[in-house]
mmCIF file with all atom_site columns, C-alpha atoms in Angstrom:
data_model
loop_
_atom_site.group_PDB
_atom_site.id
_atom_site.type_symbol
_atom_site.label_atom_id
_atom_site.label_alt_id
_atom_site.label_comp_id
_atom_site.label_asym_id
_atom_site.label_entity_id
_atom_site.label_seq_id
_atom_site.pdbx_PDB_ins_code
_atom_site.Cartn_x
_atom_site.Cartn_y
_atom_site.Cartn_z
_atom_site.occupancy
_atom_site.B_iso_or_equiv
_atom_site.pdbx_formal_charge
_atom_site.auth_seq_id
_atom_site.auth_comp_id
_atom_site.auth_asym_id
_atom_site.auth_atom_id
_atom_site.pdbx_PDB_model_num
ATOM 1   C CA . MET A 1 1   ? 0.000   0.000  0.000   1.00 85.00 ? 24  MET A CA 1
ATOM 2   C CA . LEU A 1 2   ? 1.228   3.486  -0.872  1.00 90.00 ? 25  LEU A CA 1
ATOM 3   C CA . ARG A 1 3   ? 0.479   6.146  1.763   1.00 91.00 ? 26  ARG A CA 1
ATOM 4   C CA . VAL A 1 4   ? 0.522   9.690  0.411   1.00 92.00 ? 27  VAL A CA 1
ATOM 5   C CA . GLY A 1 5   ? 0.204   12.776 2.611   1.00 92.00 ? 28  GLY A CA 1
ATOM 6   C CA . LEU A 1 6   ? -0.960  16.002 0.993   1.00 93.00 ? 29  LEU A CA 1
ATOM 7   C CA . ASP A 1 7   ? -0.359  19.342 2.713   1.00 92.00 ? 30  ASP A CA 1
ATOM 8   C CA . LEU A 1 8   ? -3.774  20.933 2.312   1.00 91.00 ? 31  LEU A CA 1
ATOM 9   C CA . THR A 1 9   ? -3.248  23.797 4.748   1.00 90.00 ? 32  THR A CA 1
ATOM 10  C CA . LEU A 1 10  ? -4.232  26.396 2.132   1.00 87.00 ? 33  LEU A CA 1
ATOM 11  C CA . ALA A 1 11  ? -7.347  24.399 1.254   1.00 87.00 ? 34  ALA A CA 1
ATOM 12  C CA . ALA A 1 12  ? -8.675  25.043 4.764   1.00 88.00 ? 35  ALA A CA 1
ATOM 13  C CA . ALA A 1 13  ? -9.013  28.761 4.044   1.00 85.00 ? 36  ALA A CA 1
ATOM 14  C CA . PRO A 1 14  ? -12.581 30.041 4.438   1.00 84.00 ? 37  PRO A CA 1
ATOM 15  C CA . ARG A 1 15  ? -12.364 31.830 1.064   1.00 85.00 ? 38  ARG A CA 1
ATOM 16  C CA . PRO A 1 16  ? -10.308 29.656 -1.272  1.00 81.00 ? 39  PRO A CA 1
ATOM 17  C CA . THR A 1 17  ? -8.000  31.231 -3.832  1.00 85.00 ? 40  THR A CA 1
ATOM 18  C CA . GLY A 1 18  ? -6.160  29.696 -6.816  1.00 88.00 ? 41  GLY A CA 1
ATOM 19  C CA . THR A 1 19  ? -3.704  27.452 -4.992  1.00 87.00 ? 42  THR A CA 1
ATOM 20  C CA . SER A 1 20  ? -6.242  26.299 -2.421  1.00 87.00 ? 43  SER A CA 1
ATOM 21  C CA . VAL A 1 21  ? -8.772  25.501 -5.170  1.00 89.00 ? 44  VAL A CA 1
ATOM 22  C CA . TYR A 1 22  ? -6.037  23.483 -6.912  1.00 89.00 ? 45  TYR A CA 1
ATOM 23  C CA . ALA A 1 23  ? -5.201  21.594 -3.701  1.00 89.00 ? 46  ALA A CA 1
ATOM 24  C CA . ARG A 1 24  ? -8.847  20.686 -3.090  1.00 88.00 ? 47  ARG A CA 1
ATOM 25  C CA . ALA A 1 25  ? -9.300  19.558 -6.699  1.00 91.00 ? 48  ALA A CA 1
ATOM 26  C CA . LEU A 1 26  ? -6.123  17.451 -6.574  1.00 91.00 ? 49  LEU A CA 1
ATOM 27  C CA . LEU A 1 27  ? -7.310  15.608 -3.469  1.00 90.00 ? 50  LEU A CA 1
ATOM 28  C CA . GLN A 1 28  ? -10.769 15.010 -4.982  1.00 89.00 ? 51  GLN A CA 1
ATOM 29  C CA . ALA A 1 29  ? -9.231  13.727 -8.245  1.00 90.00 ? 52  ALA A CA 1
ATOM 30  C CA . LEU A 1 30  ? -6.763  11.435 -6.489  1.00 89.00 ? 53  LEU A CA 1
ATOM 31  C CA . ALA A 1 31  ? -9.487  10.083 -4.219  1.00 88.00 ? 54  ALA A CA 1
ATOM 32  C CA . SER A 1 32  ? -11.836 9.324  -7.110  1.00 86.00 ? 55  SER A CA 1
ATOM 33  C CA . THR A 1 33  ? -9.050  7.821  -9.252  1.00 81.00 ? 56  THR A CA 1
ATOM 34  C CA . ALA A 1 34  ? -7.819  5.665  -6.383  1.00 73.00 ? 57  ALA A CA 1
ATOM 35  C CA . SER A 1 35  ? -11.281 4.303  -5.651  1.00 70.00 ? 58  SER A CA 1
ATOM 36  C CA . ALA A 1 36  ? -12.159 3.714  -9.308  1.00 65.00 ? 59  ALA A CA 1
ATOM 37  C CA . SER A 1 37  ? -9.018  2.132  -10.739 1.00 58.00 ? 60  SER A CA 1
ATOM 38  C CA . ALA A 1 38  ? -6.856  0.680  -7.988  1.00 57.00 ? 61  ALA A CA 1
ATOM 39  C CA . PRO A 1 39  ? -7.646  -2.413 -5.955  1.00 65.00 ? 62  PRO A CA 1
ATOM 40  C CA . PRO A 1 40  ? -8.861  -1.441 -2.480  1.00 61.00 ? 63  PRO A CA 1
ATOM 41  C CA . GLY A 1 41  ? -5.972  -0.686 -0.170  1.00 64.00 ? 64  GLY A CA 1
ATOM 42  C CA . ASP A 1 42  ? -3.381  0.135  -2.872  1.00 83.00 ? 65  ASP A CA 1
ATOM 43  C CA . LEU A 1 43  ? -3.420  3.894  -2.216  1.00 87.00 ? 66  LEU A CA 1
ATOM 44  C CA . GLU A 1 44  ? -4.147  5.632  1.056   1.00 89.00 ? 67  GLU A CA 1
ATOM 45  C CA . LEU A 1 45  ? -4.495  9.434  0.996   1.00 92.00 ? 68  LEU A CA 1
ATOM 46  C CA . TRP A 1 46  ? -3.858  11.474 4.112   1.00 91.00 ? 69  TRP A CA 1
ATOM 47  C CA . PRO A 1 47  ? -5.051  15.095 4.008   1.00 92.00 ? 70  PRO A CA 1
ATOM 48  C CA . CYS A 1 48  ? -2.555  16.917 6.259   1.00 92.00 ? 71  CYS A CA 1
ATOM 49  C CA . TYR A 1 49  ? -2.851  20.408 7.705   1.00 91.00 ? 72  TYR A CA 1
ATOM 50  C CA . ARG A 1 50  ? -0.429  22.492 9.737   1.00 90.00 ? 73  ARG A CA 1
ATOM 51  C CA . LEU A 1 51  ? -1.701  23.369 13.203  1.00 90.00 ? 74  LEU A CA 1
ATOM 52  C CA . SER A 1 52  ? -2.391  26.913 12.036  1.00 88.00 ? 75  SER A CA 1
ATOM 53  C CA . ALA A 1 53  ? -5.320  25.590 9.950   1.00 88.00 ? 76  ALA A CA 1
ATOM 54  C CA . PHE A 1 54  ? -7.165  24.060 12.917  1.00 87.00 ? 77  PHE A CA 1
ATOM 55  C CA . LYS A 1 55  ? -9.516  27.003 13.466  1.00 86.00 ? 78  LYS A CA 1
ATOM 56  C CA . HIS A 1 56  ? -10.722 26.757 9.850   1.00 85.00 ? 79  HIS A CA 1
ATOM 57  C CA . LEU A 1 57  ? -10.996 22.958 9.787   1.00 83.00 ? 80  LEU A CA 1
ATOM 58  C CA . ARG A 1 58  ? -13.561 22.937 12.582  1.00 78.00 ? 81  ARG A CA 1
ATOM 59  C CA . LYS A 1 59  ? -15.969 24.857 10.336  1.00 78.00 ? 82  LYS A CA 1
ATOM 60  C CA . GLN A 1 60  ? -15.933 22.613 7.247   1.00 77.00 ? 83  GLN A CA 1
ATOM 61  C CA . PRO A 1 61  ? -16.580 18.970 6.395   1.00 76.00 ? 84  PRO A CA 1
ATOM 62  C CA . PRO A 1 62  ? -13.580 16.734 5.615   1.00 78.00 ? 85  PRO A CA 1
ATOM 63  C CA . LEU A 1 63  ? -12.434 16.899 1.988   1.00 81.00 ? 86  LEU A CA 1
ATOM 64  C CA . ALA A 1 64  ? -13.203 13.731 0.000   1.00 79.00 ? 87  ALA A CA 1
ATOM 65  C CA . GLY A 1 65  ? -14.603 12.267 3.223   1.00 81.00 ? 88  GLY A CA 1
ATOM 66  C CA . LEU A 1 66  ? -11.071 11.679 4.554   1.00 87.00 ? 89  LEU A CA 1
ATOM 67  C CA . ARG A 1 67  ? -10.023 12.313 8.143   1.00 87.00 ? 90  ARG A CA 1
ATOM 68  C CA . PRO A 1 68  ? -7.748  15.361 8.389   1.00 90.00 ? 91  PRO A CA 1
ATOM 69  C CA . ARG A 1 69  ? -4.408  14.982 10.132  1.00 91.00 ? 92  ARG A CA 1
ATOM 70  C CA . LEU A 1 70  ? -2.816  17.943 11.875  1.00 91.00 ? 93  LEU A CA 1
ATOM 71  C CA . TYR A 1 71  ? 0.932   18.344 12.103  1.00 90.00 ? 94  TYR A CA 1
ATOM 72  C CA . TRP A 1 72  ? 3.543   20.718 13.386  1.00 88.00 ? 95  TRP A CA 1
ATOM 73  C CA . ASP A 1 73  ? 6.026   21.619 10.674  1.00 80.00 ? 96  ASP A CA 1
ATOM 74  C CA . ARG A 1 74  ? 9.047   20.656 12.766  1.00 80.00 ? 97  ARG A CA 1
ATOM 75  C CA . TRP A 1 75  ? 7.785   17.463 14.390  1.00 81.00 ? 98  TRP A CA 1
ATOM 76  C CA . ALA A 1 76  ? 5.177   14.994 13.204  1.00 84.00 ? 99  ALA A CA 1
ATOM 77  C CA . PRO A 1 77  ? 5.876   11.447 14.420  1.00 85.00 ? 100 PRO A CA 1
ATOM 78  C CA . HIS A 1 78  ? 2.369   10.292 13.468  1.00 84.00 ? 101 HIS A CA 1
ATOM 79  C CA . LEU A 1 79  ? 3.242   10.941 9.790   1.00 86.00 ? 102 LEU A CA 1
ATOM 80  C CA . ALA A 1 80  ? 6.249   8.596  9.921   1.00 86.00 ? 103 ALA A CA 1
ATOM 81  C CA . SER A 1 81  ? 4.261   5.827  8.199   1.00 89.00 ? 104 SER A CA 1
ATOM 82  C CA . LEU A 1 82  ? 3.790   7.930  5.037   1.00 92.00 ? 105 LEU A CA 1
ATOM 83  C CA . ASP A 1 83  ? 5.668   6.864  1.904   1.00 93.00 ? 106 ASP A CA 1
ATOM 84  C CA . VAL A 1 84  ? 5.616   10.359 0.380   1.00 93.00 ? 107 VAL A CA 1
ATOM 85  C CA . PHE A 1 85  ? 4.555   13.827 1.547   1.00 92.00 ? 108 PHE A CA 1
ATOM 86  C CA . HIS A 1 86  ? 3.410   16.329 -1.092  1.00 92.00 ? 109 HIS A CA 1
ATOM 87  C CA . GLY A 1 87  ? 3.879   19.982 -0.157  1.00 90.00 ? 110 GLY A CA 1
ATOM 88  C CA . LEU A 1 88  ? 1.276   21.876 -2.182  1.00 87.00 ? 111 LEU A CA 1
ATOM 89  C CA . GLU A 1 89  ? 2.210   25.394 -1.177  1.00 81.00 ? 112 GLU A CA 1
ATOM 90  C CA . SER A 1 90  ? 5.719   25.653 -2.576  1.00 81.00 ? 113 SER A CA 1
ATOM 91  C CA . ARG A 1 91  ? 7.508   24.401 0.510   1.00 81.00 ? 114 ARG A CA 1
ATOM 92  C CA . ALA A 1 92  ? 8.653   21.157 2.046   1.00 81.00 ? 115 ALA A CA 1
ATOM 93  C CA . ALA A 1 93  ? 7.891   20.235 5.617   1.00 81.00 ? 116 ALA A CA 1
ATOM 94  C CA . ARG A 1 94  ? 10.787  20.447 8.040   1.00 81.00 ? 117 ARG A CA 1
ATOM 95  C CA . PHE A 1 95  ? 10.147  16.998 9.441   1.00 79.00 ? 118 PHE A CA 1
ATOM 96  C CA . ARG A 1 96  ? 11.708  14.195 7.414   1.00 74.00 ? 119 ARG A CA 1
ATOM 97  C CA . PRO A 1 97  ? 9.700   11.025 7.965   1.00 70.00 ? 120 PRO A CA 1
ATOM 98  C CA . CYS A 1 98  ? 9.564   10.142 4.261   1.00 86.00 ? 121 CYS A CA 1
ATOM 99  C CA . ALA A 1 99  ? 10.270  11.258 0.710   1.00 88.00 ? 122 ALA A CA 1
ATOM 100 C CA . GLN A 1 100 ? 8.919   14.725 -0.106  1.00 90.00 ? 123 GLN A CA 1
ATOM 101 C CA . LEU A 1 101 ? 7.561   16.278 -3.250  1.00 90.00 ? 124 LEU A CA 1
ATOM 102 C CA . VAL A 1 102 ? 6.919   20.012 -3.589  1.00 90.00 ? 125 VAL A CA 1
ATOM 103 C CA . THR A 1 103 ? 4.770   21.776 -6.183  1.00 89.00 ? 126 THR A CA 1
ATOM 104 C CA . LEU A 1 104 ? 5.969   25.265 -7.090  1.00 87.00 ? 127 LEU A CA 1
ATOM 105 C CA . HIS A 1 105 ? 3.245   27.650 -8.218  1.00 80.00 ? 128 HIS A CA 1
ATOM 106 C CA . ASP A 1 106 ? 3.688   30.887 -10.192 1.00 74.00 ? 129 ASP A CA 1
ATOM 107 C CA . VAL A 1 107 ? 7.351   30.475 -10.989 1.00 58.00 ? 130 VAL A CA 1
#
């Protein structure tokens, strides 16, 4: 099973902008693709949010029906079981539990 964490901190914004709309759409697309084409259990998506997003998360339903996971940028032992962490807001997380991928926007 491949466990992928997506930093969706921007997607928790009450008024989404371009990057947060992209992040939400990416999670929805990955979730629908994973459920439609892969055998159950082959891909596990973890929507991750920095602690700063907590106040906004309380006011909205989980994206794609997935349980949100909060993390602190410098320490996140509960994310150690991820295979890859995708930073969607042009930065990598400071913790290093797994391989990281970063999307750069507006370069």
